[in-house]
PDB file of C-alpha atoms in Angstrom:
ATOM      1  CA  UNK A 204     111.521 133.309 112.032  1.00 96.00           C
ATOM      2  CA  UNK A 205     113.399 134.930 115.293  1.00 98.00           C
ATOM      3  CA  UNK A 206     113.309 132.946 118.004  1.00 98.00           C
ATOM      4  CA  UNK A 207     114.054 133.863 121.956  1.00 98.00           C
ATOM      5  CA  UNK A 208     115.551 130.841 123.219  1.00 97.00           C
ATOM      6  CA  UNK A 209     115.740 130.706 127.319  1.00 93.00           C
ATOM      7  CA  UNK A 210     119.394 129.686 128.276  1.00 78.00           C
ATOM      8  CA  UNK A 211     121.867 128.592 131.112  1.00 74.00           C
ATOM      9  CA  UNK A 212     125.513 128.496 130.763  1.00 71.00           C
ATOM     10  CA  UNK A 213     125.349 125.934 133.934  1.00 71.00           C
ATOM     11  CA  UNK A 214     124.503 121.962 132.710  1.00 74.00           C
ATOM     12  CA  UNK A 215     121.084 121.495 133.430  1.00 89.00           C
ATOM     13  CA  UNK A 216     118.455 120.209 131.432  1.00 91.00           C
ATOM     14  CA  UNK A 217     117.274 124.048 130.664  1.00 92.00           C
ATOM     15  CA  UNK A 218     121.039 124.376 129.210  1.00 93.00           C
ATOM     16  CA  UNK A 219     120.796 121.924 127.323  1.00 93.00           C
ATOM     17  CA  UNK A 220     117.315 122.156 125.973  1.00 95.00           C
ATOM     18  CA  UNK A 221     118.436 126.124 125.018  1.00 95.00           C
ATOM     19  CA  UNK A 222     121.691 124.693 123.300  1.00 94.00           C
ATOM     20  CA  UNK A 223     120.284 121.869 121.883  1.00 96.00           C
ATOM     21  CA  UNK A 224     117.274 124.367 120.101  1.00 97.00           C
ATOM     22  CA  UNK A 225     119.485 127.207 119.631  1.00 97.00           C
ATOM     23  CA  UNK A 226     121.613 124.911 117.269  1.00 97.00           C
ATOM     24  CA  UNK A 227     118.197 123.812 115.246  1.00 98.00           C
ATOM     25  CA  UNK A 228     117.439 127.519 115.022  1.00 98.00           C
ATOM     26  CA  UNK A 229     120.636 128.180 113.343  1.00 97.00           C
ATOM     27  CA  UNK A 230     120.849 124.849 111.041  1.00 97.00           C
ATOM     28  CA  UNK A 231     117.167 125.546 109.773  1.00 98.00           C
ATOM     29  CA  UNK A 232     118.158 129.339 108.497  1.00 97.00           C
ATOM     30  CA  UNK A 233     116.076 130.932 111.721  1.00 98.00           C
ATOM     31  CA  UNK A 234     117.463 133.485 113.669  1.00 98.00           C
ATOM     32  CA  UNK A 235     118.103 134.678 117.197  1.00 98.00           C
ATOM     33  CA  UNK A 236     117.330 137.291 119.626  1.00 97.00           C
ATOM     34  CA  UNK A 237     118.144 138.008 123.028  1.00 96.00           C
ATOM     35  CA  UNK A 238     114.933 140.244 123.130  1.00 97.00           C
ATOM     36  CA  UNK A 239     111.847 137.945 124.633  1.00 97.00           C
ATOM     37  CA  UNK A 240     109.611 140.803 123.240  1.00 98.00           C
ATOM     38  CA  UNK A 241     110.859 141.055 119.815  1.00 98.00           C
ATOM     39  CA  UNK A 242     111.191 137.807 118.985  1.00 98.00           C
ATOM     40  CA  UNK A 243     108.484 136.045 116.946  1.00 98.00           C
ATOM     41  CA  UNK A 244     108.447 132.912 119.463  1.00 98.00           C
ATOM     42  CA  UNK A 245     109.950 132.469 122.458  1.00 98.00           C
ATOM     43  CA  UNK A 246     111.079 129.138 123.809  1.00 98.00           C
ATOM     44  CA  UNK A 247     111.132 128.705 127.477  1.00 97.00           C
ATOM     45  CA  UNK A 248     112.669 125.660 130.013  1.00 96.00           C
ATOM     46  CA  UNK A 249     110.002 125.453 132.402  1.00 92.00           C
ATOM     47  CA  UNK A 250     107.744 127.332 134.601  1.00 89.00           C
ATOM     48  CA  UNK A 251     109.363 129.745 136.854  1.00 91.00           C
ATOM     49  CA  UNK A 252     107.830 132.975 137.758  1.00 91.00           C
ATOM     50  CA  UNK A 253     109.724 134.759 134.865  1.00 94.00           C
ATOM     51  CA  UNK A 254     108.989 132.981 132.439  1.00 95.00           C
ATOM     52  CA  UNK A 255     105.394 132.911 133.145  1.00 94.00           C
ATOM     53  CA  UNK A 256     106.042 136.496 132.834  1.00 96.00           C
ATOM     54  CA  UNK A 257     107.037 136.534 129.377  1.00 97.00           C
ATOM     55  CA  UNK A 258     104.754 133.887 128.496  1.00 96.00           C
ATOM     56  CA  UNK A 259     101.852 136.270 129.638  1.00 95.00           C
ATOM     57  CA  UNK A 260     102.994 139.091 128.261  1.00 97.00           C
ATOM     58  CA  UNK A 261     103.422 137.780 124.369  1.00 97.00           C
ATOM     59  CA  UNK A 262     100.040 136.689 124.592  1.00 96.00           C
ATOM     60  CA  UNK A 263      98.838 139.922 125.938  1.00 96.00           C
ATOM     61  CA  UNK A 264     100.305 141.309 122.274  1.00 96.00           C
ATOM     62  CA  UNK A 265      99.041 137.847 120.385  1.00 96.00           C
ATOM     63  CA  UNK A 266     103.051 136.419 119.980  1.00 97.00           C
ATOM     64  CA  UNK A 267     103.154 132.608 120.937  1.00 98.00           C
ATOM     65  CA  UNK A 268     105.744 131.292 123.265  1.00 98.00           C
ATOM     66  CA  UNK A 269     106.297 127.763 123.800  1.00 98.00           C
ATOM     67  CA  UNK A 270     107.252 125.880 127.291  1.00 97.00           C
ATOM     68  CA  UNK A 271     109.871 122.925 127.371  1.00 97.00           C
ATOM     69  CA  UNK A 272     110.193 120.582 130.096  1.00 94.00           C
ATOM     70  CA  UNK A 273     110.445 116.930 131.372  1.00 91.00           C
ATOM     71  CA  UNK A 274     109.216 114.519 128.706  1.00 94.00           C
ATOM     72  CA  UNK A 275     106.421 111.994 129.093  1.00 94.00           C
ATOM     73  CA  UNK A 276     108.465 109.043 128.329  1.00 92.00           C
ATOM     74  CA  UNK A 277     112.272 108.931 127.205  1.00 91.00           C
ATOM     75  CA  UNK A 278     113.379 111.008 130.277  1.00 84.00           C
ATOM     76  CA  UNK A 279     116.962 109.458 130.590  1.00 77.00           C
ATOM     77  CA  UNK A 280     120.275 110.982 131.521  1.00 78.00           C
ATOM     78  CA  UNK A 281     121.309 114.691 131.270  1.00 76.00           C
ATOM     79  CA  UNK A 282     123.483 114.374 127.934  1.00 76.00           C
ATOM     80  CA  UNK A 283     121.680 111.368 126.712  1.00 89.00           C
ATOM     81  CA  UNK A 284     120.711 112.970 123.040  1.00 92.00           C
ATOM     82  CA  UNK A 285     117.595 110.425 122.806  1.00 93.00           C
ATOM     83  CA  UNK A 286     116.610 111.783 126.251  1.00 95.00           C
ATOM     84  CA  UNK A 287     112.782 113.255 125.457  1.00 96.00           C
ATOM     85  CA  UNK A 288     111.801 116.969 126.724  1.00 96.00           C
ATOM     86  CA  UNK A 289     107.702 117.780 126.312  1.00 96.00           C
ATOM     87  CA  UNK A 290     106.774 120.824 124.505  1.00 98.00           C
ATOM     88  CA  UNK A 291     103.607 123.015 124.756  1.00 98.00           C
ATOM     89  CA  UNK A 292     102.449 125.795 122.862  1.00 98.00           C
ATOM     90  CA  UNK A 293     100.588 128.820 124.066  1.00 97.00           C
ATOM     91  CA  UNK A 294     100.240 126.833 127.496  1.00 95.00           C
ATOM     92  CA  UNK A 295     101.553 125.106 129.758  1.00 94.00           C
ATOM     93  CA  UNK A 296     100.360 121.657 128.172  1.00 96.00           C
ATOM     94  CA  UNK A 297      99.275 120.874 124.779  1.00 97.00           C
ATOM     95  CA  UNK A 298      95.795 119.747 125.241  1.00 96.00           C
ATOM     96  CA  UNK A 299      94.275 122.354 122.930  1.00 96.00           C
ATOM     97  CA  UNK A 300      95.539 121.398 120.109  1.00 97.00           C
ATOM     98  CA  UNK A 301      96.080 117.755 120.462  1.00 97.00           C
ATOM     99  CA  UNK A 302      93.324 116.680 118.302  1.00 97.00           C
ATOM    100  CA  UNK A 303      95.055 118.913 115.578  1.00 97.00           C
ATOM    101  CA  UNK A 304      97.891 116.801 115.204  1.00 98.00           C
ATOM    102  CA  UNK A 305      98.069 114.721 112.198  1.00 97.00           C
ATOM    103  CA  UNK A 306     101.462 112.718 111.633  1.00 97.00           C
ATOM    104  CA  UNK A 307     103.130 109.760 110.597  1.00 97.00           C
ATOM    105  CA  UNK A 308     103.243 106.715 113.303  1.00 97.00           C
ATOM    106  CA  UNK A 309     105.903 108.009 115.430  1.00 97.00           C
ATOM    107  CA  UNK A 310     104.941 105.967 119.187  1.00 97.00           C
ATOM    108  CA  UNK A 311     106.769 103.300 119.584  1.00 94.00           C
ATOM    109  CA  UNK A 312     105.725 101.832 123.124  1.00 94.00           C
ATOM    110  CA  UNK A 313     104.067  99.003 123.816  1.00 94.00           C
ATOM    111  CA  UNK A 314     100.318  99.772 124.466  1.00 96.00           C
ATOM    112  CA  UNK A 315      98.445  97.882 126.512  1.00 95.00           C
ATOM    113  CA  UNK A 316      94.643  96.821 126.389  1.00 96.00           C
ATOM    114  CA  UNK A 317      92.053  97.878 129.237  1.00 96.00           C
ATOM    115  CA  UNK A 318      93.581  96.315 132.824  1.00 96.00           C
ATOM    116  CA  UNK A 319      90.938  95.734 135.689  1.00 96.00           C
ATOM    117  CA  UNK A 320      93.367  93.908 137.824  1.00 96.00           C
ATOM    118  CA  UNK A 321      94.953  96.892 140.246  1.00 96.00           C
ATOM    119  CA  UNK A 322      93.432  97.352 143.741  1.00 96.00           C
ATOM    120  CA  UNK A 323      94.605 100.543 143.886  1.00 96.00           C
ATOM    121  CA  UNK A 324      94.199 104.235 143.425  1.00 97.00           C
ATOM    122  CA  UNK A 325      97.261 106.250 142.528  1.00 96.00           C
ATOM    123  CA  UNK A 326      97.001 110.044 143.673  1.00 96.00           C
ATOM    124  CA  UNK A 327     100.362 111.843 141.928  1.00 94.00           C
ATOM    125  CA  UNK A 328     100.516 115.591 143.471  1.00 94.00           C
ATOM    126  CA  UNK A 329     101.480 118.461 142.144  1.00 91.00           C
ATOM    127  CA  UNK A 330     104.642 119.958 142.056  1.00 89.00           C
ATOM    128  CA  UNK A 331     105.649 123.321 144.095  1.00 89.00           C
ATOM    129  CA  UNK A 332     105.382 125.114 140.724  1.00 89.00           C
ATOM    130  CA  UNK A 333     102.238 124.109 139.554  1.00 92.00           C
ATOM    131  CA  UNK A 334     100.618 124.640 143.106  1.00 92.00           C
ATOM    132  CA  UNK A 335     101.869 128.438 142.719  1.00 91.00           C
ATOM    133  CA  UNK A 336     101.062 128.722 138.795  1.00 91.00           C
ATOM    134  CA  UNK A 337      97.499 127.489 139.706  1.00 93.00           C
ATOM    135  CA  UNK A 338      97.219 129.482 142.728  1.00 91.00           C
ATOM    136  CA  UNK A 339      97.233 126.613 145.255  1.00 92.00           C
ATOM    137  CA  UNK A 340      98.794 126.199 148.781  1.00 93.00           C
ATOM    138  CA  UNK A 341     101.454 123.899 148.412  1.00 92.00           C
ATOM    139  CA  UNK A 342      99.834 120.203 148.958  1.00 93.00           C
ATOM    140  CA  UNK A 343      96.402 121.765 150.486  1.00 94.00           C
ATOM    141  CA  UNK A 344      95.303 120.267 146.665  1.00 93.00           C
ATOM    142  CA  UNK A 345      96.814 117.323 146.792  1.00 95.00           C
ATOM    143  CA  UNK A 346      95.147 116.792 150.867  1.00 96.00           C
ATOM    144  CA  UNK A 347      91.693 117.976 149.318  1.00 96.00           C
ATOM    145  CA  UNK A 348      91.766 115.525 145.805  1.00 96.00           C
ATOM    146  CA  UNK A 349      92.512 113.134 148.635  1.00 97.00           C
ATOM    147  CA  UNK A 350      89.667 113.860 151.406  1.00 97.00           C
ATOM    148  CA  UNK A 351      87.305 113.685 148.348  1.00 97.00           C
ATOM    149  CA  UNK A 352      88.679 110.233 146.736  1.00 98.00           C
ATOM    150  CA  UNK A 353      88.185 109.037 150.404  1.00 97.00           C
ATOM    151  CA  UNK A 354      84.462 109.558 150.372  1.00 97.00           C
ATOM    152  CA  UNK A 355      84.259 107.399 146.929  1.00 97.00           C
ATOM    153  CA  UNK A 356      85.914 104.469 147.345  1.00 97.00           C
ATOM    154  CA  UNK A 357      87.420 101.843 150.356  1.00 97.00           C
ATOM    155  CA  UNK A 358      90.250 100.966 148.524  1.00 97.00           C
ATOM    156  CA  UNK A 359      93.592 101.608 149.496  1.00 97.00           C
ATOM    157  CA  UNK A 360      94.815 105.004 148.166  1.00 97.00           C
ATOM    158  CA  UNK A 361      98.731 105.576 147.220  1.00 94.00           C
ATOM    159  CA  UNK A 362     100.074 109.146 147.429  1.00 95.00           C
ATOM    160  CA  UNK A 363     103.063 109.678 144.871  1.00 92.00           C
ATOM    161  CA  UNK A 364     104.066 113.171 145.131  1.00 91.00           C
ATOM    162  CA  UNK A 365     105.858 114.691 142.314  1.00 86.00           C
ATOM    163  CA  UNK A 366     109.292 113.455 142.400  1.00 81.00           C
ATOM    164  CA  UNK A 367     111.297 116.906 142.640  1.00 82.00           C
ATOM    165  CA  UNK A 368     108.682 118.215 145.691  1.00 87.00           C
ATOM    166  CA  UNK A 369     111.303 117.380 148.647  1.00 85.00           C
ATOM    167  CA  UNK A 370     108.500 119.200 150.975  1.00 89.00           C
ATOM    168  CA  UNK A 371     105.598 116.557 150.804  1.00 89.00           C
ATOM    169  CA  UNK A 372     104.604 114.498 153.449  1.00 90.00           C
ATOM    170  CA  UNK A 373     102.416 111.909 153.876  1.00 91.00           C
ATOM    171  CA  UNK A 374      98.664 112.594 154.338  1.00 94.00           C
ATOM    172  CA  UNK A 375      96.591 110.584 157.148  1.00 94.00           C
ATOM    173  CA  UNK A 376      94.930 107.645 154.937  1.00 94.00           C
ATOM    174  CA  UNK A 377      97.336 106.867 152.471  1.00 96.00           C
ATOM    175  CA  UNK A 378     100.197 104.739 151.692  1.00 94.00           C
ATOM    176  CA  UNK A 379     102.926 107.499 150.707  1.00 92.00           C
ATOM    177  CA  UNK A 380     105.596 106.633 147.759  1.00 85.00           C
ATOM    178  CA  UNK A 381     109.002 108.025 148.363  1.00 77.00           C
ATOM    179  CA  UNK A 382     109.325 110.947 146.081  1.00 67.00           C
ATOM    180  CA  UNK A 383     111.924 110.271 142.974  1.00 63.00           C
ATOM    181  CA  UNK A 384     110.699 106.864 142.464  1.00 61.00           C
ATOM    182  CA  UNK A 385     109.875 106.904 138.598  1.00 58.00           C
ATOM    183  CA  UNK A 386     107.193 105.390 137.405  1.00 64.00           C
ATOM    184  CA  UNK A 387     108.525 104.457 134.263  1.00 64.00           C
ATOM    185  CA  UNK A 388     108.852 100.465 135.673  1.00 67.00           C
ATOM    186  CA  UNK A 389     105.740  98.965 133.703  1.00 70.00           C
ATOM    187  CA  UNK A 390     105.567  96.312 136.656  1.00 72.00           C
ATOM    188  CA  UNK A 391     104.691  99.030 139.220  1.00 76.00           C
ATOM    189  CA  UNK A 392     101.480  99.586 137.194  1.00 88.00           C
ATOM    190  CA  UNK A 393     100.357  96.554 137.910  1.00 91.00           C
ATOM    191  CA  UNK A 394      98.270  97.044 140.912  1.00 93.00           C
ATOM    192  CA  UNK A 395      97.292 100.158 140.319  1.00 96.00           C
ATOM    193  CA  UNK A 396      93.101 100.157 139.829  1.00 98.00           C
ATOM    194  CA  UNK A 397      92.550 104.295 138.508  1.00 98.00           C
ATOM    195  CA  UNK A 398      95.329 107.407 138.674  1.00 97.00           C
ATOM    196  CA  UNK A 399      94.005 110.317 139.868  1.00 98.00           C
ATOM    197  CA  UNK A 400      96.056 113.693 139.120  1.00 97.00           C
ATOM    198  CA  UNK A 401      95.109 117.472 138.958  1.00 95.00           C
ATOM    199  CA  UNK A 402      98.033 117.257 135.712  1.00 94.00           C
ATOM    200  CA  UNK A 403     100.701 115.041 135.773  1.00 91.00           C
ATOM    201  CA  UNK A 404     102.770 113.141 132.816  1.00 92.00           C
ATOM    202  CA  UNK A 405     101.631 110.118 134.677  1.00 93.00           C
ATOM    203  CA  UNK A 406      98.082 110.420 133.818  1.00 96.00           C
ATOM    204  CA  UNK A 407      99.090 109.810 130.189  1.00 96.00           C
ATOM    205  CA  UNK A 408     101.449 106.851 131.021  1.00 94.00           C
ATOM    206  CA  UNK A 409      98.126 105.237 133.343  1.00 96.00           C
ATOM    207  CA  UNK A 410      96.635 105.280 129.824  1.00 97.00           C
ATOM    208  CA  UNK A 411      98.930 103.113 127.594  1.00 96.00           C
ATOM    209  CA  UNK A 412      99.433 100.569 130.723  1.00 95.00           C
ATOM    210  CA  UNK A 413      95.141 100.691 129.813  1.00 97.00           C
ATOM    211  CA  UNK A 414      94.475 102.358 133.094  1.00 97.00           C
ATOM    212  CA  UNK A 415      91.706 104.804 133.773  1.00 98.00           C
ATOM    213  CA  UNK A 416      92.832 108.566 134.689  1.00 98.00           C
ATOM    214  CA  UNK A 417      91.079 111.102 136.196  1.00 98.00           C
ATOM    215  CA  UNK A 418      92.403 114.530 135.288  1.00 97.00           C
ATOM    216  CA  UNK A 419      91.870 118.459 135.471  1.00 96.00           C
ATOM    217  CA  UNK A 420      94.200 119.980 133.508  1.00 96.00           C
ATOM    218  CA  UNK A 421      97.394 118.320 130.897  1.00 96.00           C
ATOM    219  CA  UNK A 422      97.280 116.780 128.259  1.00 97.00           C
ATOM    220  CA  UNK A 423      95.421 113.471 129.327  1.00 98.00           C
ATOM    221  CA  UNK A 424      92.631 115.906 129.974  1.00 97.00           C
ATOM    222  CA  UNK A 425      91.620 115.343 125.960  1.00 97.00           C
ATOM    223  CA  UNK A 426      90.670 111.647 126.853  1.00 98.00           C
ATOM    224  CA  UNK A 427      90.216 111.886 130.680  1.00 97.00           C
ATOM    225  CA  UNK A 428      87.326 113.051 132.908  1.00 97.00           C
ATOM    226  CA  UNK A 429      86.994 114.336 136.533  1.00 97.00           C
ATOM    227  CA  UNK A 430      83.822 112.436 137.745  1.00 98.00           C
ATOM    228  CA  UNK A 431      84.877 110.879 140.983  1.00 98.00           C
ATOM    229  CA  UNK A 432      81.206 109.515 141.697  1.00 98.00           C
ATOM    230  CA  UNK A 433      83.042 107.205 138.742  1.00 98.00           C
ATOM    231  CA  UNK A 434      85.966 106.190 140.522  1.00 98.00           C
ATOM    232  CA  UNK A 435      85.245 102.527 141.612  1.00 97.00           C
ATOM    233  CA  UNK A 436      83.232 101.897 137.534  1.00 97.00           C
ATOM    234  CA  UNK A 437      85.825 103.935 135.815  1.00 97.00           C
ATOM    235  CA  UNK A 438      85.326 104.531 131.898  1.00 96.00           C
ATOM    236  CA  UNK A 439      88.468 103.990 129.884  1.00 98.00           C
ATOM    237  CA  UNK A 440      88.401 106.125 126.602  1.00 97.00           C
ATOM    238  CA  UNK A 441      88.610 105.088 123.063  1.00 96.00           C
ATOM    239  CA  UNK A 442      91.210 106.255 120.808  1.00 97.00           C
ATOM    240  CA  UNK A 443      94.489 105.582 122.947  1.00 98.00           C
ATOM    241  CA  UNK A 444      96.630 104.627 120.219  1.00 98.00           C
ATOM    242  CA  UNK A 445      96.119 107.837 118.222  1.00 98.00           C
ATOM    243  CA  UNK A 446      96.099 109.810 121.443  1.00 98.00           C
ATOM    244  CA  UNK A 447      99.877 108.804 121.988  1.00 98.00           C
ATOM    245  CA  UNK A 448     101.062 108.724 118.728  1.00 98.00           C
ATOM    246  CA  UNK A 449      99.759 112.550 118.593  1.00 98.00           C
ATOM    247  CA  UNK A 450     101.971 112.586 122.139  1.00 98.00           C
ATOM    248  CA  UNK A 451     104.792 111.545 120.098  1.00 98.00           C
ATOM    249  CA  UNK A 452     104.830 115.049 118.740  1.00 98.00           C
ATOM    250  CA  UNK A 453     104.252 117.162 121.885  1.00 98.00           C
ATOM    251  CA  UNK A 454     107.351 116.086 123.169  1.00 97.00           C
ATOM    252  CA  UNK A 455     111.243 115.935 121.325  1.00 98.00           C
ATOM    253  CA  UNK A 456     114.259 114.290 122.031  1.00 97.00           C
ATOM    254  CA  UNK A 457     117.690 116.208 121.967  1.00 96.00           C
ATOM    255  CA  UNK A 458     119.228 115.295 118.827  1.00 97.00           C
ATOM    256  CA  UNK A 459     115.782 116.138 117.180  1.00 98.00           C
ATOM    257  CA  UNK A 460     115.827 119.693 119.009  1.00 98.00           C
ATOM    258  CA  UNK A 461     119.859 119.840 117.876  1.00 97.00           C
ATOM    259  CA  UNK A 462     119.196 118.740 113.832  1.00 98.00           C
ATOM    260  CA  UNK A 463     116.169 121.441 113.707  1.00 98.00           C
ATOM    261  CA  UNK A 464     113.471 118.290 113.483  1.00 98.00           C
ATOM    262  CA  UNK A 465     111.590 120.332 116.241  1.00 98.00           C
ATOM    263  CA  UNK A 466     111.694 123.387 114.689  1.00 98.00           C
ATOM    264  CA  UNK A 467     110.371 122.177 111.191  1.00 98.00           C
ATOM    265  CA  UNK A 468     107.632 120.809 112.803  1.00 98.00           C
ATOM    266  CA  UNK A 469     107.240 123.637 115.034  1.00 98.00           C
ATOM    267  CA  UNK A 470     106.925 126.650 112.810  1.00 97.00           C
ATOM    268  CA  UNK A 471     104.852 124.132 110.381  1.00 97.00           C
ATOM    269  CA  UNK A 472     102.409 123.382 112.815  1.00 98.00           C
ATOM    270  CA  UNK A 473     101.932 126.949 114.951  1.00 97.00           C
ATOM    271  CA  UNK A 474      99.395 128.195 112.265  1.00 97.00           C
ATOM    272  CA  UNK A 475      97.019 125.510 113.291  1.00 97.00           C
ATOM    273  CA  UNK A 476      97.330 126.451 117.405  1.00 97.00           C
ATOM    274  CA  UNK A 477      95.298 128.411 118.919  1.00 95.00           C
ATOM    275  CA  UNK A 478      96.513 131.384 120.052  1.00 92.00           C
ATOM    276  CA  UNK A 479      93.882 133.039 122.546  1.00 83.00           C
ATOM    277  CA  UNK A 480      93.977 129.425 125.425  1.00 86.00           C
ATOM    278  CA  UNK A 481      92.117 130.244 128.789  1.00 82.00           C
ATOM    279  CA  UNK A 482      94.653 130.425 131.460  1.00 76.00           C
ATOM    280  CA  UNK A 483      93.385 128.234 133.864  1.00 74.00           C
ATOM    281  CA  UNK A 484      94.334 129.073 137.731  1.00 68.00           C
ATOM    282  CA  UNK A 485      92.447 127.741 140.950  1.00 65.00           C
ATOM    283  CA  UNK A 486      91.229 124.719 139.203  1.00 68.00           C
TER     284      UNK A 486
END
């Protein structure tokens, strides 16, 4: 197979996400292209404008392209080779073909059962990407999702913006967390009563702390609903377990990506993926 791999000579994480895969590409007998139209996938860090371009483009012609980015869990240091970067094919999250994943146990997190002990609601924003991929002002979503959460429940509301949007700002009504805070601290969970996200990795980690999530868009979109009327009786889905341990496979570390784990998988599974996924803007 010829793969386009996206690359930076500067060391970010897109550098070395395209090193890291360019290396599996080689070790697994694949090839390479500099051509994003030639190649039979391309592999792209992230969502900027061009490489929504090419993203659009292949599937205009019916080639898949695959995103990279931050991982759901495992997101650690820059050269940390365990450090975990999400992957989605023929999307920008994996939802669609979620349920098509069948692997060997590969989650290794604690998971926890349902938890009815938070007070509060967690509103995570978008980032400044997303709101221009989904054709959004930036944060008029975020001051909307909140307006509307207001009219369903009294309980205190906590905005956590995403952590790389330096431009939000609190919103009238809510307690505002700092962005860059991760929350990756299981303790912080504690208190929280239902997430509510347009997308956001968080929504997924909200379900193995056994904490409702209301979504409209990502990946915890397979399990998750956007019923607000539901917000202060919130249903918590079965089948979390295998929901995560499917997760374990939308997302690879570096030294997977860099040993050509990633790519075995990859070109095993594409077959199965649909191809022809709705590209969903102003939701």
């Amino acid at each position: 197979m010829k793969f386009f791999v996206s690359h930076k000579d500067n060391p970010t994480r897109a550098s070395v996400v395209g090193n890291s895969f360019r290396k599996g590409v080689m070790i697994t007998g694949n090839t390479l292209t500099g051509d994003s139209m030639l190649a039979d996938m391309a592999i792209l860090y992230g969502m900027s404008a061009s490489h929504v371009e090419i993203y659009k483009k292949r599937k205009a012609i019916g080639k898949p392209s695959a995103f990279f980015d931050l991982g759901y869990w495992n997101r650690s240091t820059l050269l940390n080779q365990q450090t975990c970067y999400r992957l989605a094919v023929n999307y920008w999250h994996p939802q669609h073909y979620i349920s098509l994943i069948d692997e060997p146990q590969k989650f290794n997190r604690p998971i926890f059962p349902r938890y009815k002990e938070g007070k509060k609601i967690l509103v995570v924003g978008m980032g400044l990407k997303s709101y221009a991929l989904y054709g959004h002002v930036p944060h008029h979503w975020d001051m909307a999702l909140i307006h509307e959460v207001k009219q369903k429940t009294t309980r205190e509301i906590v905005y956590y913006p995403k952590a790389s949007d330096r431009t939000a700002h609190s919103i009238p009504g809510t307690t505002f967390y700092t962005p860059g805070k991760m929350l990756e601290d299981d303790s912080i969970w504690r208190d929280v009563w239902a997430v509510v996200t347009h997308h956001s990795n968080n929504a997924v980690e909200a379900l193995r702390m056994g904490i409702p999530a209301f979504t409209w868009d990502g990946a915890a979109s397979v399990l998750c609903g956007n019923d607000l009327s539901l917000l202060e009786n919130p249903p918590f889905p079965e089948g979390v377990p295998q929901f995560l341990n499917r997760m374990a496979y939308c997302q690879w570390s570096v030294a997977e990506m860099s040993n050509g784990e990633c790519i075995k998988w990859l070109t095993k599974m594409l077959p199965k993926i649909p191809m022809n996924v709705e590209i969903r803007e102003n939701v």
